Amino acid sequence: MAKHPTTTLTYFDARGRAQYLRYYLRYRDVQHDDDRVQLSADFSAWLAIRGDRTVVGPFHKLPVLHWGGQLIAETAVIHAFLHKTLGDQARLSEEENLRHEMLASSLQVDVMLPIGTLIWADVAYAGVDLAALTKRTAERLRGHLASLNRTLDEWQWLERAKQRPVMLADCLLWEEISVAQHVFGDHLRINETPTLARFYEECPAQALFASILGDHPCQITGRPAEASAIAKIHELLG
Ligand SMILES: N[C@@H](CCC(=O)N[C@@H](CS)C(=O)NCC(=O)O)C(=O)O
């Protein structure tokens, strides 16, 4: 008998909001279809399915998780659903669950979102002052990573992580450190946040995460020509 119902994670062929969910499903051995909507300058693959609510869910946005007969939309809701359904919620105390939720929320809202916004900025917001936005985003991110570093120390995140399976908050933390380093390069100075640097190196799933990325390299966002946008960010921070 299958351990889990038929599972499909649908997202763009990008890291974005779903890469950490891919890591988690693979690491926790959940057989699933990694359904990737191909990116192109005209978004034709997306436009072809965007109207089909049985595929893209109630808000016509991705990611969407099909879990047996259930369709779950919204990244944070998919996260909460998997955390509970795969038994992680029950493995943690109430205080630890709150910490996992706080960390995930902070990574999604204060790391993932501003980085995605910056990559898209000159395309999505005509007339934006890209140099100012880049500098401010990098500055705010460095400050935020310092807060995360301190908090993970106070919460003894690394020590506690050794006593439990790899969970969604770990996958998200690893992914956002990886994305931040890719987008900001040397300007991020990850070694100034030694707990984050250690987590990134020592997370027991890091080899699998790196191999998933290596086997299927893809952009962070769906922005056309993302590599040149990231090169521009490096130049502006230069
Ligand atoms: N609130 C949603 C936002 C999802 C979202 O904006 N997804 C983007 C890709 S990262 C999307 O589907 N864009 C296509 C569109 O809006 O047409 C979540 O957190 O999952």
Coordinates of C-alpha atoms and ligand atoms in Angstrom, one line a residue:
M1 CA 0.0 0.0 0.0
A2 CA 1.3 3.5 -0.9
K3 CA 2.5 5.4 2.2
H4 CA 1.0 8.7 0.8
P5 CA -1.8 9.4 -1.6
T6 CA -1.0 10.5 -5.1
T7 CA 0.8 13.8 -4.8
T8 CA 1.6 16.5 -7.3
L9 CA 3.3 19.8 -6.6
T10 CA 2.7 22.2 -9.4
Y11 CA 4.9 25.3 -9.8
F12 CA 6.9 27.1 -12.4
D13 CA 10.2 25.7 -13.5
A14 CA 11.8 28.1 -11.0
R15 CA 12.9 27.9 -7.4
G16 CA 10.7 30.7 -6.1
R17 CA 8.2 29.7 -3.6
A18 CA 8.3 26.0 -4.2
Q19 CA 11.9 24.8 -4.3
Y20 CA 12.0 24.2 -0.5
L21 CA 8.8 22.2 -0.8
R22 CA 10.5 20.0 -3.5
Y23 CA 13.5 19.5 -1.1
Y24 CA 11.2 18.5 1.7
L25 CA 9.1 16.0 -0.3
R26 CA 12.3 14.4 -1.7
Y27 CA 14.1 14.3 1.7
R28 CA 11.1 12.9 3.4
D29 CA 10.6 10.3 0.7
V30 CA 7.2 11.4 -0.4
Q31 CA 6.6 10.0 -3.9
H32 CA 5.3 12.9 -6.0
D33 CA 5.0 14.4 -9.4
D34 CA 7.3 17.5 -9.6
D35 CA 5.1 19.3 -12.1
R36 CA 6.9 22.3 -13.6
V37 CA 5.2 24.8 -15.8
Q38 CA 7.8 25.8 -18.4
L39 CA 8.9 29.4 -18.5
S40 CA 9.2 31.4 -21.7
A41 CA 9.2 35.1 -22.5
D42 CA 5.5 35.0 -23.5
F43 CA 4.5 32.7 -20.5
S44 CA 2.6 30.6 -23.0
A45 CA 2.6 27.4 -20.9
W46 CA 1.2 29.3 -18.0
L47 CA -1.4 31.1 -20.0
A48 CA -2.6 27.7 -21.4
I49 CA -3.5 26.4 -17.9
R50 CA -4.1 29.6 -15.9
G51 CA -7.8 29.4 -16.3
D52 CA -8.1 25.7 -15.2
R53 CA -9.0 25.9 -11.5
T54 CA -8.7 22.1 -11.2
V55 CA -5.0 22.6 -11.9
V56 CA -4.1 26.0 -10.6
G57 CA -6.5 26.3 -7.7
P58 CA -8.9 29.0 -6.4
F59 CA -6.6 32.0 -6.9
H60 CA -5.0 31.0 -10.2
K61 CA -1.5 31.2 -8.8
L62 CA 1.2 28.6 -8.0
P63 CA 2.3 26.7 -6.1
V64 CA -0.5 24.2 -5.7
L65 CA -0.4 20.9 -4.0
H66 CA -2.6 18.0 -5.0
W67 CA -2.7 15.5 -2.2
G68 CA -5.0 12.6 -3.0
G69 CA -8.4 14.3 -3.6
Q70 CA -7.4 17.5 -1.9
L71 CA -6.2 20.6 -3.7
I72 CA -4.2 23.0 -1.5
A73 CA -3.2 26.5 -2.7
E74 CA -1.0 29.2 -1.0
T75 CA 2.5 28.5 0.0
A76 CA 2.0 29.0 3.7
V77 CA -1.0 26.8 3.7
I78 CA 0.8 24.0 1.8
H79 CA 3.6 24.4 4.4
A80 CA 1.2 24.1 7.3
F81 CA -0.6 21.1 5.7
L82 CA 2.6 19.1 5.1
H83 CA 4.0 20.0 8.5
K84 CA 0.9 18.5 10.1
T85 CA 0.2 15.7 7.8
L86 CA 3.7 14.3 7.8
G87 CA 3.7 14.3 11.5
D88 CA 6.2 17.1 12.3
Q89 CA 3.7 19.2 14.2
A90 CA 3.2 16.2 16.6
R91 CA 7.0 15.8 17.0
L92 CA 7.5 19.3 18.3
S93 CA 6.3 21.0 21.5
E94 CA 3.9 23.9 21.2
E95 CA 6.8 26.4 21.7
E96 CA 8.9 24.7 19.0
N97 CA 6.0 24.7 16.6
L98 CA 5.6 28.5 17.1
R99 CA 9.3 29.0 16.5
H100 CA 9.1 26.9 13.3
E101 CA 6.1 29.0 12.1
M102 CA 7.8 32.3 13.1
L103 CA 11.0 31.4 11.2
A104 CA 9.0 30.2 8.1
S105 CA 7.0 33.4 8.1
S106 CA 10.0 35.6 8.4
L107 CA 11.9 33.8 5.7
Q108 CA 8.9 34.0 3.3
V109 CA 8.0 37.6 4.0
D110 CA 11.4 39.2 4.8
V111 CA 13.8 37.3 2.7
M112 CA 12.0 35.5 -0.2
L113 CA 9.7 38.3 -1.1
P114 CA 12.1 41.2 -1.2
I115 CA 14.6 39.2 -3.2
G116 CA 12.0 38.2 -5.8
T117 CA 10.7 41.8 -5.9
L118 CA 14.2 43.1 -6.5
I119 CA 14.9 40.6 -9.4
W120 CA 11.6 41.6 -11.1
A121 CA 11.9 45.3 -10.2
D122 CA 12.9 47.0 -13.5
V123 CA 10.4 44.9 -15.4
A124 CA 7.5 45.1 -13.0
Y125 CA 7.9 48.7 -11.9
A126 CA 8.7 51.1 -14.7
G127 CA 10.9 54.0 -13.6
V128 CA 12.1 52.3 -10.4
D129 CA 15.4 53.6 -9.0
L130 CA 17.1 50.2 -9.3
A131 CA 20.3 51.3 -7.7
A132 CA 18.6 52.7 -4.6
L133 CA 16.3 49.6 -4.3
T134 CA 19.3 47.2 -4.7
K135 CA 21.3 49.0 -2.0
R136 CA 18.4 49.2 0.4
T137 CA 17.4 45.6 -0.1
A138 CA 20.9 44.4 0.5
E139 CA 21.2 46.5 3.6
R140 CA 17.9 45.4 5.0
L141 CA 18.7 41.8 4.2
R142 CA 22.0 41.9 5.9
G143 CA 20.3 43.3 9.0
H144 CA 17.7 40.7 8.9
L145 CA 20.2 37.8 8.5
A146 CA 21.9 39.2 11.6
S147 CA 18.6 39.0 13.5
L148 CA 18.0 35.5 12.2
N149 CA 21.5 34.4 13.3
R150 CA 21.0 35.7 16.8
T151 CA 17.5 34.2 17.1
L152 CA 18.6 30.8 15.9
D153 CA 21.4 30.9 18.5
E154 CA 18.9 31.8 21.2
W155 CA 16.6 29.0 20.1
Q156 CA 19.5 26.5 19.8
W157 CA 18.2 25.7 16.4
L158 CA 21.2 23.7 15.2
E159 CA 21.4 21.6 18.4
R160 CA 17.7 20.9 18.4
A161 CA 17.8 20.1 14.7
K162 CA 20.1 17.1 15.5
Q163 CA 17.3 15.6 17.6
R164 CA 14.6 15.6 14.9
P165 CA 14.1 14.9 11.2
V166 CA 14.7 17.7 8.7
M167 CA 11.6 19.8 8.6
L168 CA 10.1 22.4 6.3
A169 CA 11.5 25.4 8.2
D170 CA 15.0 23.9 7.7
C171 CA 14.4 23.4 4.0
L172 CA 13.2 27.0 3.6
L173 CA 16.1 28.4 5.7
W174 CA 18.7 26.5 3.5
E175 CA 17.0 27.6 0.3
E176 CA 16.8 31.2 1.3
I177 CA 20.5 31.3 2.4
S178 CA 21.4 29.7 -1.0
V179 CA 19.2 32.2 -3.0
A180 CA 20.5 35.2 -1.0
Q181 CA 24.1 34.2 -1.7
H182 CA 23.4 33.7 -5.4
V183 CA 21.7 37.1 -5.7
F184 CA 24.0 39.2 -3.6
G185 CA 27.3 37.2 -4.0
D186 CA 30.2 38.6 -1.9
H187 CA 28.0 41.5 -0.8
L188 CA 26.1 39.3 1.6
R189 CA 29.1 38.3 3.8
I190 CA 27.5 35.1 5.1
N191 CA 30.5 34.5 7.4
E192 CA 29.4 37.4 9.5
T193 CA 26.4 35.3 10.4
P194 CA 28.3 32.2 11.6
T195 CA 25.2 30.2 12.8
L196 CA 23.6 30.6 9.4
A197 CA 26.8 29.7 7.6
R198 CA 27.2 26.6 9.8
F199 CA 23.6 25.6 9.2
Y200 CA 24.1 25.9 5.5
E201 CA 27.2 23.7 5.6
E202 CA 26.1 21.2 8.1
C203 CA 22.4 20.7 7.5
P204 CA 22.1 16.9 7.0
A205 CA 20.1 17.3 3.9
Q206 CA 22.4 19.8 2.2
A207 CA 23.9 17.2 -0.1
L208 CA 20.5 16.2 -1.4
F209 CA 19.4 19.9 -1.7
A210 CA 22.5 20.7 -3.7
S211 CA 22.1 17.6 -5.9
I212 CA 18.4 18.5 -6.6
L213 CA 19.6 22.0 -7.7
G214 CA 22.5 20.5 -9.7
D215 CA 20.2 17.9 -11.5
H216 CA 17.7 20.6 -12.4
P217 CA 19.2 24.0 -12.5
C218 CA 16.6 26.8 -12.8
Q219 CA 16.1 30.5 -12.3
I220 CA 14.9 31.8 -8.9
T221 CA 12.0 33.7 -10.5
G222 CA 10.1 33.6 -13.8
R223 CA 11.7 36.9 -14.9
P224 CA 12.9 36.7 -18.4
A225 CA 16.8 36.8 -18.6
E226 CA 17.1 36.6 -14.8
A227 CA 20.9 36.0 -15.0
S228 CA 21.4 39.5 -16.5
A229 CA 19.2 41.1 -13.8
I230 CA 21.4 39.4 -11.1
A231 CA 24.6 40.5 -12.9
K232 CA 23.2 44.1 -12.8
I233 CA 22.5 43.7 -9.0
H234 CA 26.1 42.7 -8.5
E235 CA 27.3 45.6 -10.6
L236 CA 25.1 48.1 -8.7
L237 CA 26.5 46.8 -5.4
G238 CA 30.0 46.9 -6.8
Ligands
LIG1 N1 -0.1 34.2 -2.0 C1 0.4 33.2 -3.0 C2 1.1 33.9 -4.1 C3 1.5 33.0 -5.2 C4 2.1 33.7 -6.4 O1 2.0 34.9 -6.5 N2 2.6 32.9 -7.3 C5 3.1 33.5 -8.5 C6 4.4 32.8 -8.8 S1 5.6 33.0 -7.5 C7 2.2 33.2 -9.6 O2 1.5 32.2 -9.7 N3 2.1 34.1 -10.6 C8 1.4 33.9 -11.8 C9 0.3 34.9 -12.0 O3 0.0 35.7 -11.0 O4 -0.3 34.9 -13.0 C10 1.4 32.2 -2.2 O5 2.0 32.6 -1.2 O6 1.5 31.1 -2.7

